mmCIF file of C-alpha atoms in Angstrom:
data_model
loop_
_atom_site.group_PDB
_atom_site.id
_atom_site.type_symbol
_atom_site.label_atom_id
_atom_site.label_comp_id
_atom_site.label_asym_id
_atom_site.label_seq_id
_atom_site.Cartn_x
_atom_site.Cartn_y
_atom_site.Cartn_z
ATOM 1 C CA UNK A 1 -25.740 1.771 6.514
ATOM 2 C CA UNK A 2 -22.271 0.664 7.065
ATOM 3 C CA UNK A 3 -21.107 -2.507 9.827
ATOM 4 C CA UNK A 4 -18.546 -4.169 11.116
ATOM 5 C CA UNK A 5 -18.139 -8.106 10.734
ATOM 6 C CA UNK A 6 -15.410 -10.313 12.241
ATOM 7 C CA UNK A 7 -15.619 -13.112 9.968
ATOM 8 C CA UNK A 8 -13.127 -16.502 9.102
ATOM 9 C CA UNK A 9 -11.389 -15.672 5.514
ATOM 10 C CA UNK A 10 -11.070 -19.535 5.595
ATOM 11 C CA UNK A 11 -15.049 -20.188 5.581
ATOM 12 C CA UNK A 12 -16.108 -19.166 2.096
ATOM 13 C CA UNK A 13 -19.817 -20.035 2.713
ATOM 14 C CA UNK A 14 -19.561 -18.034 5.608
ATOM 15 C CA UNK A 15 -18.559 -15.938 3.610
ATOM 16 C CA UNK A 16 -21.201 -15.490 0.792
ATOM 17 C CA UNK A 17 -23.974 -15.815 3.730
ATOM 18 C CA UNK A 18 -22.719 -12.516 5.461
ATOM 19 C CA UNK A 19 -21.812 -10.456 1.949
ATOM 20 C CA UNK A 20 -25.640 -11.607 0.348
ATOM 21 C CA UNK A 21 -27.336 -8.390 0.137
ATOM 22 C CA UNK A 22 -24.616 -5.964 0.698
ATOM 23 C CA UNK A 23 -23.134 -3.636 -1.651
ATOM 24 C CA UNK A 24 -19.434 -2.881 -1.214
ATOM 25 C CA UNK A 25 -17.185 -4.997 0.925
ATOM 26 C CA UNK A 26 -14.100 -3.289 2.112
ATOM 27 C CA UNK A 27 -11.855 -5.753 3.604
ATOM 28 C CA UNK A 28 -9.551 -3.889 6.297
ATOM 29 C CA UNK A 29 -7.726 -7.204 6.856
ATOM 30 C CA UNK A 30 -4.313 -8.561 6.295
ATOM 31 C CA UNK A 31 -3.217 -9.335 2.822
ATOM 32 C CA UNK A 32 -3.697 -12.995 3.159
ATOM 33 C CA UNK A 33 -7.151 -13.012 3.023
ATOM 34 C CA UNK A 34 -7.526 -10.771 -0.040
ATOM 35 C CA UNK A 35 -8.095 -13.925 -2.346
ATOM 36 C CA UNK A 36 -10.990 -15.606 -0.827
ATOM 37 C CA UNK A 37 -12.782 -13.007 0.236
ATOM 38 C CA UNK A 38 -12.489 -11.488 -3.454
ATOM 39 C CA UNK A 39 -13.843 -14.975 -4.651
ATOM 40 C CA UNK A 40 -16.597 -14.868 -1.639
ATOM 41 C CA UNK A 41 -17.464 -11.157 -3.067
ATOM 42 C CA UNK A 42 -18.031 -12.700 -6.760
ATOM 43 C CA UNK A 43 -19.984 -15.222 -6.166
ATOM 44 C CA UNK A 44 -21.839 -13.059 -4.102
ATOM 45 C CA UNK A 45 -21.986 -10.218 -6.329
ATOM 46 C CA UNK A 46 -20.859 -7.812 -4.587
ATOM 47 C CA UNK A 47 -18.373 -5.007 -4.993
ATOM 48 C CA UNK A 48 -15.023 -5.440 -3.198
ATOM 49 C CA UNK A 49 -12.548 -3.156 -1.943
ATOM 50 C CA UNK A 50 -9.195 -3.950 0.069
ATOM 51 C CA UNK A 51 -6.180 -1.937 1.430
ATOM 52 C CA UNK A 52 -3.300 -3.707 -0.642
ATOM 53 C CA UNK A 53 -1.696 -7.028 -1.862
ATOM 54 C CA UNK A 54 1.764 -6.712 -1.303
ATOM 55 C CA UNK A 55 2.808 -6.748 -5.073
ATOM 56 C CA UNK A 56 2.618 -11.148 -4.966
ATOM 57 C CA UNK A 57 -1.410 -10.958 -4.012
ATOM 58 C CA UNK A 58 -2.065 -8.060 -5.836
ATOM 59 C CA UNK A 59 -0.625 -9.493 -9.365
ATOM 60 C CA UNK A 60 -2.301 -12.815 -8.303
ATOM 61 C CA UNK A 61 -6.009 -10.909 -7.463
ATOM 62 C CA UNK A 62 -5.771 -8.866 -11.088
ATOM 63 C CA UNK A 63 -5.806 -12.458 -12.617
ATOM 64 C CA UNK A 64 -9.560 -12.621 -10.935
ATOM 65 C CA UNK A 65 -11.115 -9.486 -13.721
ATOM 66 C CA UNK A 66 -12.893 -12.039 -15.805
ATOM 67 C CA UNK A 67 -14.657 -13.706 -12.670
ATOM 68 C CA UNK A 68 -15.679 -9.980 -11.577
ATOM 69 C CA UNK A 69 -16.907 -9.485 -14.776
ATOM 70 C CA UNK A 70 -18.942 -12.079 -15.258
ATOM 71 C CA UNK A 71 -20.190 -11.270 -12.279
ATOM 72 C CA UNK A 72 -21.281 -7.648 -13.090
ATOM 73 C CA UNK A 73 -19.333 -6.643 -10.009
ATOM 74 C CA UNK A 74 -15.691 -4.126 -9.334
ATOM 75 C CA UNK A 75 -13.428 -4.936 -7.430
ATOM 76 C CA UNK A 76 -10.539 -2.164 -6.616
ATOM 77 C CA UNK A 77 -7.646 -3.744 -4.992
ATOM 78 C CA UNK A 78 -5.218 -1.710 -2.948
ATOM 79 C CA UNK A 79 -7.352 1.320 -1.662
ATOM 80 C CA UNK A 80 -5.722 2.782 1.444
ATOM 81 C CA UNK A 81 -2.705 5.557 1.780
ATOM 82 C CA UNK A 82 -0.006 3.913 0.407
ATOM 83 C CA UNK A 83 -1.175 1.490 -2.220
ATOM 84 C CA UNK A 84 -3.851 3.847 -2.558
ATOM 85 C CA UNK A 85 -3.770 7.435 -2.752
ATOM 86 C CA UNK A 86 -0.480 7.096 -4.092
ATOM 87 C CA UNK A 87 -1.474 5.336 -6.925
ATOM 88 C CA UNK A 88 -4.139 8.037 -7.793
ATOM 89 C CA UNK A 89 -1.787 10.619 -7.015
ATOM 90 C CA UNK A 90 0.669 8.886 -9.595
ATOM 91 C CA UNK A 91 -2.402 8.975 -12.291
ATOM 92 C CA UNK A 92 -3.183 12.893 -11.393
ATOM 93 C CA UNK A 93 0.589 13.716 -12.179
ATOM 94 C CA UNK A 94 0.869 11.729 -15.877
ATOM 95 C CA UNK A 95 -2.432 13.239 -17.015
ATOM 96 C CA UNK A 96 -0.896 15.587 -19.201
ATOM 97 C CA UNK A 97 2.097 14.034 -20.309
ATOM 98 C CA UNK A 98 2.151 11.576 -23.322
ATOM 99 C CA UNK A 99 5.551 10.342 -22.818
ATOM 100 C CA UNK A 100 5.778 8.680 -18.796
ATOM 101 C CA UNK A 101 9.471 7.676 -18.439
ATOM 102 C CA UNK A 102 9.793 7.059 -14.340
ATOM 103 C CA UNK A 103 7.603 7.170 -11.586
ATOM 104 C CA UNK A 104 8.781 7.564 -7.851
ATOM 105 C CA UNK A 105 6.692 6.966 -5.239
ATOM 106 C CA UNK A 106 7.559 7.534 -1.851
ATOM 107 C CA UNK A 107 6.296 7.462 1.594
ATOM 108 C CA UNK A 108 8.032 9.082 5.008
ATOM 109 C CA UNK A 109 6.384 8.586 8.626
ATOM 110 C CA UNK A 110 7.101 10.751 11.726
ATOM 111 C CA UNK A 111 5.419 10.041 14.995
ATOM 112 C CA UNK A 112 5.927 12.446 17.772
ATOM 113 C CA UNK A 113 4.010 11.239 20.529
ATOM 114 C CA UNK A 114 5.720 9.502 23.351
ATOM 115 C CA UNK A 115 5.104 5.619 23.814
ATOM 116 C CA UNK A 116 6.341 3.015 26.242
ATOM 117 C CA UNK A 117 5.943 0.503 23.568
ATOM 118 C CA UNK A 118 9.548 -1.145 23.303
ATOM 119 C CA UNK A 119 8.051 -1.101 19.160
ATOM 120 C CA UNK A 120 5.630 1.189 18.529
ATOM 121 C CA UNK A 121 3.954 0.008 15.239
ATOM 122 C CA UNK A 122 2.417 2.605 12.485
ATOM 123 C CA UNK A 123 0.076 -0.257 11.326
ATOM 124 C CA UNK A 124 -0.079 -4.289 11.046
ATOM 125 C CA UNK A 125 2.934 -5.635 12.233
ATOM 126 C CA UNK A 126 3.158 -8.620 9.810
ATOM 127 C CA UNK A 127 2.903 -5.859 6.975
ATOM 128 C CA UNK A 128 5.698 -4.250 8.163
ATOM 129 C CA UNK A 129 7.896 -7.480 9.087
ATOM 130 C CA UNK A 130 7.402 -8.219 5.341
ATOM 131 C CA UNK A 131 8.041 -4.962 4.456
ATOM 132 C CA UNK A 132 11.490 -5.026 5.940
ATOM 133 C CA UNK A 133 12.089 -9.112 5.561
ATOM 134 C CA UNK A 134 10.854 -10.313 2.351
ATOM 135 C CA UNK A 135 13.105 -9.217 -1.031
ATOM 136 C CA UNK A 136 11.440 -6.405 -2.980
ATOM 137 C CA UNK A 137 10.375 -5.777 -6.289
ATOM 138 C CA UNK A 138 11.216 -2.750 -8.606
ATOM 139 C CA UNK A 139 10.832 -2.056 -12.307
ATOM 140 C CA UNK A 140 13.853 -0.556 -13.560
ATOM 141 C CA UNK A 141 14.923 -0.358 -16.998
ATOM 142 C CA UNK A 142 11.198 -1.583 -18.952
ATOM 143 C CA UNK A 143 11.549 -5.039 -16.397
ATOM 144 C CA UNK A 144 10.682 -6.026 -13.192
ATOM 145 C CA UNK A 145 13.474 -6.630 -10.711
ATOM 146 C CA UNK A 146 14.042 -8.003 -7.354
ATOM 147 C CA UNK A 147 16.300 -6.243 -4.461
ATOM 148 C CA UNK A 148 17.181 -6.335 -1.382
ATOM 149 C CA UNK A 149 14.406 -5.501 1.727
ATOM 150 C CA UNK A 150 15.047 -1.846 2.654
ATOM 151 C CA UNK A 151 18.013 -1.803 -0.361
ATOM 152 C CA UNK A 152 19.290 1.167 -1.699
ATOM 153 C CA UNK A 153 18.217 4.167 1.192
ATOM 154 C CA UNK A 154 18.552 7.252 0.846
ATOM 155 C CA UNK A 155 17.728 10.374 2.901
ATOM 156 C CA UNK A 156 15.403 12.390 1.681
ATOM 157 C CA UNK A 157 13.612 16.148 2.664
ATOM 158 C CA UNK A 158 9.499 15.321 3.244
ATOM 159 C CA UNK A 159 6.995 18.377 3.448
ATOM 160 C CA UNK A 160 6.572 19.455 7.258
ATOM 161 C CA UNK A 161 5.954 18.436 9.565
ATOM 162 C CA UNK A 162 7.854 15.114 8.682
ATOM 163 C CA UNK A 163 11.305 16.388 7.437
ATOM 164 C CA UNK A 164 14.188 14.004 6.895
ATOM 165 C CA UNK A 165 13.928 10.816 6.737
ATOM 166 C CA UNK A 166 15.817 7.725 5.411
ATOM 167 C CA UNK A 167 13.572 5.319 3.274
ATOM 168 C CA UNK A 168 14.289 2.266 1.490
ATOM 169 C CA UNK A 169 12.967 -0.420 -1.171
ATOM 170 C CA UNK A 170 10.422 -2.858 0.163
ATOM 171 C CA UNK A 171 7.625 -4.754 -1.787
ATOM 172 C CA UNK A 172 4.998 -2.807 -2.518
ATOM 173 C CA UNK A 173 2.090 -3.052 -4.959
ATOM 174 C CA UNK A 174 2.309 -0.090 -7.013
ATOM 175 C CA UNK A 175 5.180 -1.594 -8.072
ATOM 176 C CA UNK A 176 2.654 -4.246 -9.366
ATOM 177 C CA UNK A 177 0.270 -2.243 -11.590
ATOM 178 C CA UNK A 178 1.504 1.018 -12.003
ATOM 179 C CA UNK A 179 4.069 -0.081 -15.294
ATOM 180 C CA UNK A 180 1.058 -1.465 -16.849
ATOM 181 C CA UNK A 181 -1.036 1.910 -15.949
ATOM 182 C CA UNK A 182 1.427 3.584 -18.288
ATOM 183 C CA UNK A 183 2.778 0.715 -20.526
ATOM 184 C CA UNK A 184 1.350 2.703 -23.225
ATOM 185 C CA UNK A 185 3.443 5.787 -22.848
ATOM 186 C CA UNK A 186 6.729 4.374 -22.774
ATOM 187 C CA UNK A 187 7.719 3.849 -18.662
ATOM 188 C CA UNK A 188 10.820 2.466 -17.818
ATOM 189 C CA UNK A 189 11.094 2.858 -14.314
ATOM 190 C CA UNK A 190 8.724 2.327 -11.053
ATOM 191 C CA UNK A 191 10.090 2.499 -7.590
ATOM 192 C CA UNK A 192 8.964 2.676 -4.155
ATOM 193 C CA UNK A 193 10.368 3.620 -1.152
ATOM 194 C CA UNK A 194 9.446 3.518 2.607
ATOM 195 C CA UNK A 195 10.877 5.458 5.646
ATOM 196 C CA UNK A 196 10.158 5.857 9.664
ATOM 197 C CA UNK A 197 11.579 7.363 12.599
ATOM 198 C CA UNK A 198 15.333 6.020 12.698
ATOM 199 C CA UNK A 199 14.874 4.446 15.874
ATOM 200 C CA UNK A 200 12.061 2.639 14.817
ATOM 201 C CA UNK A 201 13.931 1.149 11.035
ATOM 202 C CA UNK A 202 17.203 0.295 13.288
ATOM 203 C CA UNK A 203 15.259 -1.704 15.734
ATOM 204 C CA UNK A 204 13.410 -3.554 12.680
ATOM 205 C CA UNK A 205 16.998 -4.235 11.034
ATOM 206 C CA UNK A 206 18.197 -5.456 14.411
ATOM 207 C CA UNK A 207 14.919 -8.169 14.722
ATOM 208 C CA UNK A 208 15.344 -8.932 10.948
ATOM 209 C CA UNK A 209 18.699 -9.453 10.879
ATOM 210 C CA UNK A 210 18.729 -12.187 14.267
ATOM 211 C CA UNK A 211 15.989 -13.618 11.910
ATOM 212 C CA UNK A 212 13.076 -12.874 14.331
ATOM 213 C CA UNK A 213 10.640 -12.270 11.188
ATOM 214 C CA UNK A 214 11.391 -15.393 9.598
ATOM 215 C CA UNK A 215 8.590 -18.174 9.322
ATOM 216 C CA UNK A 216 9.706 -21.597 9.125
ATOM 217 C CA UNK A 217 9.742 -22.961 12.514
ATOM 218 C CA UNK A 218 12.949 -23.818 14.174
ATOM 219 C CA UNK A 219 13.232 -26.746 16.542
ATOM 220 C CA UNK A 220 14.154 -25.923 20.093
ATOM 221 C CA UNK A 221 14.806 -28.406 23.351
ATOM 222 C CA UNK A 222 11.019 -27.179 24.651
ATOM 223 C CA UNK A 223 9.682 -27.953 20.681
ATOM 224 C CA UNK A 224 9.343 -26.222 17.536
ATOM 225 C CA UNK A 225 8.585 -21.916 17.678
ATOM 226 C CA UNK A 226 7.958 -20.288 14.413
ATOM 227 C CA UNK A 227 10.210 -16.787 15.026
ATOM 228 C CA UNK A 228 7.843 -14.260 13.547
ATOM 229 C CA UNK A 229 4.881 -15.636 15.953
ATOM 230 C CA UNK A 230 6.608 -15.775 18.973
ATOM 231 C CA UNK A 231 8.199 -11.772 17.766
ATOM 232 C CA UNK A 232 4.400 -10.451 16.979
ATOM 233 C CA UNK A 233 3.092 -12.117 19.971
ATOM 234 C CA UNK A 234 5.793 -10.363 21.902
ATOM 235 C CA UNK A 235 4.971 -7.115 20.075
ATOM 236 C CA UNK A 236 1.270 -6.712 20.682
ATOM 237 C CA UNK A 237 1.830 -8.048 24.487
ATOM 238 C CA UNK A 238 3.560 -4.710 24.954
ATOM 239 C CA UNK A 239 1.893 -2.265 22.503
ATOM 240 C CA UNK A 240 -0.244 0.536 24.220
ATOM 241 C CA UNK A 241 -3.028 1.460 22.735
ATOM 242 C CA UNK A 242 -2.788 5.805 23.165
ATOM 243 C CA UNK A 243 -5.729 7.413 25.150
ATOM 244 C CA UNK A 244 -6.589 11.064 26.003
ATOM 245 C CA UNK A 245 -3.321 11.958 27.623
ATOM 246 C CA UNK A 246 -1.258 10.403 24.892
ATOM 247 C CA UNK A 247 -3.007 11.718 21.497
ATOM 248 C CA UNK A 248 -1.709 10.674 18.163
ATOM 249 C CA UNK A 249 0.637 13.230 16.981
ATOM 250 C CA UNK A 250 2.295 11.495 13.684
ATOM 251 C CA UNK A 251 2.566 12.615 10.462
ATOM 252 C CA UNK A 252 2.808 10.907 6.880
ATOM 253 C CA UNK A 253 4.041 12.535 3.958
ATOM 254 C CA UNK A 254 3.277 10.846 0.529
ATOM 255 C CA UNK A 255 4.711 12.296 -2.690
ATOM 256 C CA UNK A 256 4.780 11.045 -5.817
ATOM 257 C CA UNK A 257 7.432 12.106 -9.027
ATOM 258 C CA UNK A 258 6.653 11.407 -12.469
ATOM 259 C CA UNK A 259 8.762 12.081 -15.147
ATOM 260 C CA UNK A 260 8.116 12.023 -18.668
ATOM 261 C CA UNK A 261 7.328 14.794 -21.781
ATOM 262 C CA UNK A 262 4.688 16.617 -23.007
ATOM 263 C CA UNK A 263 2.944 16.271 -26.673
ATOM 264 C CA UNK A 264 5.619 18.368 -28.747
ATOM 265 C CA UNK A 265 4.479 20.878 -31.180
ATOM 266 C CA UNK A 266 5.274 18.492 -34.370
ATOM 267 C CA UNK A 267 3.836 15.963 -32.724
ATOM 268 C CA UNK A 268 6.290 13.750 -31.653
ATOM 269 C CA UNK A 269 6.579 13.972 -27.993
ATOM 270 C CA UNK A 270 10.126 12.529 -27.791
ATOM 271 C CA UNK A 271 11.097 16.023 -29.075
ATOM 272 C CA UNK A 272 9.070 17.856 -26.053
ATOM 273 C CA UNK A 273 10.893 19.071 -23.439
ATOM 274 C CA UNK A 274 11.370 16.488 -20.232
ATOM 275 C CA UNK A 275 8.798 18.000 -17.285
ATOM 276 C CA UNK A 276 8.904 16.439 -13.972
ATOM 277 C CA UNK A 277 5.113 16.465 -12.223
ATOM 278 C CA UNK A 278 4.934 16.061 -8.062
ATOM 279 C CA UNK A 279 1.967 15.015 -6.577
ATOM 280 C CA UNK A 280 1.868 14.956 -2.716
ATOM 281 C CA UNK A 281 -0.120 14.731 0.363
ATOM 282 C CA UNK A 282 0.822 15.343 3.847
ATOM 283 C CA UNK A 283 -1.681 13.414 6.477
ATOM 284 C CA UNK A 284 -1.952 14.756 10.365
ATOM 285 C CA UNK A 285 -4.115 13.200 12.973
ATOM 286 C CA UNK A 286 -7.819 13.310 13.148
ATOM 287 C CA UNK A 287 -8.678 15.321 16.977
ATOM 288 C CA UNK A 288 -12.289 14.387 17.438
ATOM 289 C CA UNK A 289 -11.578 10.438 16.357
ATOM 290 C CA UNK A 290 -8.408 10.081 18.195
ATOM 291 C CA UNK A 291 -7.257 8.703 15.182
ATOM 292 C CA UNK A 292 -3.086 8.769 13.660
ATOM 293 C CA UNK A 293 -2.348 9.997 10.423
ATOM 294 C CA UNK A 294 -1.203 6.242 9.581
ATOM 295 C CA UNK A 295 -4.996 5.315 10.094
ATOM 296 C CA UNK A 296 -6.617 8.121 8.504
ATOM 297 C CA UNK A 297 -4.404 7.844 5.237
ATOM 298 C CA UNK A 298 -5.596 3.771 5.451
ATOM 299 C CA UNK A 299 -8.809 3.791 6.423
ATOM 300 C CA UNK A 300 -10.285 6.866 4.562
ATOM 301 C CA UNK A 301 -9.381 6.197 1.194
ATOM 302 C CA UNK A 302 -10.879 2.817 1.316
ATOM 303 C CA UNK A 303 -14.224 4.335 2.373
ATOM 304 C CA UNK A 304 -14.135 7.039 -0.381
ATOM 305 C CA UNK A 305 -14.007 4.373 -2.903
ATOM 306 C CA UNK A 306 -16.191 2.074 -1.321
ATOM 307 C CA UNK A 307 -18.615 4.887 -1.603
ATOM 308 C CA UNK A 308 -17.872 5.862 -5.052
ATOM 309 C CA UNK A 309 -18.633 1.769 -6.075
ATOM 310 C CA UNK A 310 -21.623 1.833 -3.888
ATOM 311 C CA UNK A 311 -23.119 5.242 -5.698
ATOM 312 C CA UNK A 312 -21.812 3.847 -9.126
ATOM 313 C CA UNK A 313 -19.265 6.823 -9.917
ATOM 314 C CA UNK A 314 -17.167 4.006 -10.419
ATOM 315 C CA UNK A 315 -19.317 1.572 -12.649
ATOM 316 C CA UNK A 316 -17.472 -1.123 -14.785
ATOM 317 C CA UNK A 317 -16.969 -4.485 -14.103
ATOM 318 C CA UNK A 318 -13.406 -6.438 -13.291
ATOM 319 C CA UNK A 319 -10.336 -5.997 -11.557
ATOM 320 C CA UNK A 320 -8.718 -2.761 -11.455
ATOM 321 C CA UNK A 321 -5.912 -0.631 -9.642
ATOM 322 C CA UNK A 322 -6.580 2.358 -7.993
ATOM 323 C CA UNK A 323 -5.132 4.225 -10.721
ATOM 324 C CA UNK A 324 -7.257 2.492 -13.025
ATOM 325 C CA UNK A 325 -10.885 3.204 -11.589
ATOM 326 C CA UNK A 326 -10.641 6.109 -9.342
ATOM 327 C CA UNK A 327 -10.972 9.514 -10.702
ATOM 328 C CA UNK A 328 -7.792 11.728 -10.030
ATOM 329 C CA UNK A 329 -9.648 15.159 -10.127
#
């Protein structure tokens, strides 16, 4: 028994009225919501589930685990592809190692099918303008640190079909909770790294760079415009949604690298040899539900754990990462 609401995030009794008697909510909207609709969920008691905080929400929605717990009621923050199954995927890789040194995490996009979209979008647009506007985080060196949006690319080989692609920092939140995943075994480095179809990432650098994604309103002769509304409105004015004759035919490729060492024989795994464990995923498009990759590898994981909260495989109260509450296997 699963619906579809479209409710105001900024009406909390609204709120608790339409989450009274359900089980799991799974919030599929934009990040800015996450917090009251988390609060709505524990005063409702109900489970929660969301599809990622941007690393400033998320860190700000794990201070919420004693409210969930007095509430008897999970919450999983950051359950779609990428926070999501890459976080799992980061948890599968370090199960047998007792030392966890570095994790990579990164995340190419192809999209083959022809749009006359001036910018065709994988997913929300105000995501993505954050994504390649707002300064990202990294932990490097047993500290978190910021850099610049898209900083430090790098081409790199994905599984097929995807192949090379150039990906960058942005702000992320496995960058968030994955250090204190493995705090315990010693990491000292957590990056992520995004990457689309070239044309797409220069035409992003182009509208970041005239400032198009900024928000504070600038003051014209005809009155004030806030850049980054006037850019999305343009945006979804000339997106196309794709229908029979234009199928989705992208591709996502998620891998993740962990680093680290096995127990040694004497015991002291900083004698072990150094392994290096890849996790990885390649998503296609879904035929019968005329769905992309980019949804599938968003929406589905979200479901799965919604499911797994709502059948009690995952059954303990709080606040808690992906990698924390989902099991890899």
């Amino acid at each position: 028994r699963v619906g579809g609401q479209a409710l105001d995030a900024g009406d909390g009794e609204a709120l608790r009225r339409a989450f009274d008697g359900a089980d799991v909510v799974c919030n599929c909207a934009v990040h800015a919501t996450n917090l009251p609709v988390m609060e709505a969920c524990a005063d409702a008691g109900t489970h929660y589930v969301d599809l990622g905080g941007l690393f400033h929400t998320t860190r700000r929605q794990l201070a919420l685990h004693d409210r969930f717990v007095a509430a008897g009621v999970t919450a999983v923050v950051g359950v779609g592809g990428s926070p999501g199954t890459t976080n799992v995927l980061a948890a599968l890789a370090g199960q047998g190692l007792e030392m966890v040194e570095e994790v990579e995490v990164r995340l190419g996009v192809a999209d083959f099918a022809p749009s006359s979209a001036p910018v065709p979008v994988p997913y929300a647009i105000q995501t993505i303008l954050d994504e390649f506007a707002a300064p990202a985080m990294t932990f490097r060196d047993g500290r978190l640190v910021e850099v610049p949006a898209m900083g430090e690319q790098e081409e790199l080989d994905f599984p097929p079909p995807v192949g090379r692609v150039r990906v960058g920092h942005t702000l992320h939140s496995e960058v968030a909770t994955l250090p204190l995943h493995f705090a315990d075994r010693g990491v000292r480095s957590v990056s992520f790294k995004v990457g689309f179809p070239a044309e797409f990432m220069d035409k992003l650098a182009l509208l970041t760079a005239l400032g198009l994604a900024d928000t504070t309103p600038v003051e014209l002769p005809g009155g004030p415009v806030v850049p980054r509304e006037l850019l999305v409105h343009c945006i979804t004015q000339t997106a196309t949604m794709p229908g029979p004759e234009a199928a989705p035919d992208d591709a996502e490729a998620i891998w993740v690298r962990v680093r680290g060492r096995r127990a040694g024989h004497s015991g002291d795994s900083a004698l072990a040899p150094r392994v290096e464990v890849l996790a990885e995923c390649v998503v296609r498009p879904h035929p019968e539900w005329q769905a992309g990759a980019g949804e599938l590898d968003t929406g589905v994981p979200a479901s799965i754990v919604a499911q797994l909260l709502g059948h009690k495989v995952i059954d303990k109260p709080g606040v808690f990462a992906p990698e924390d509450a989902v099991p890899p296997g």
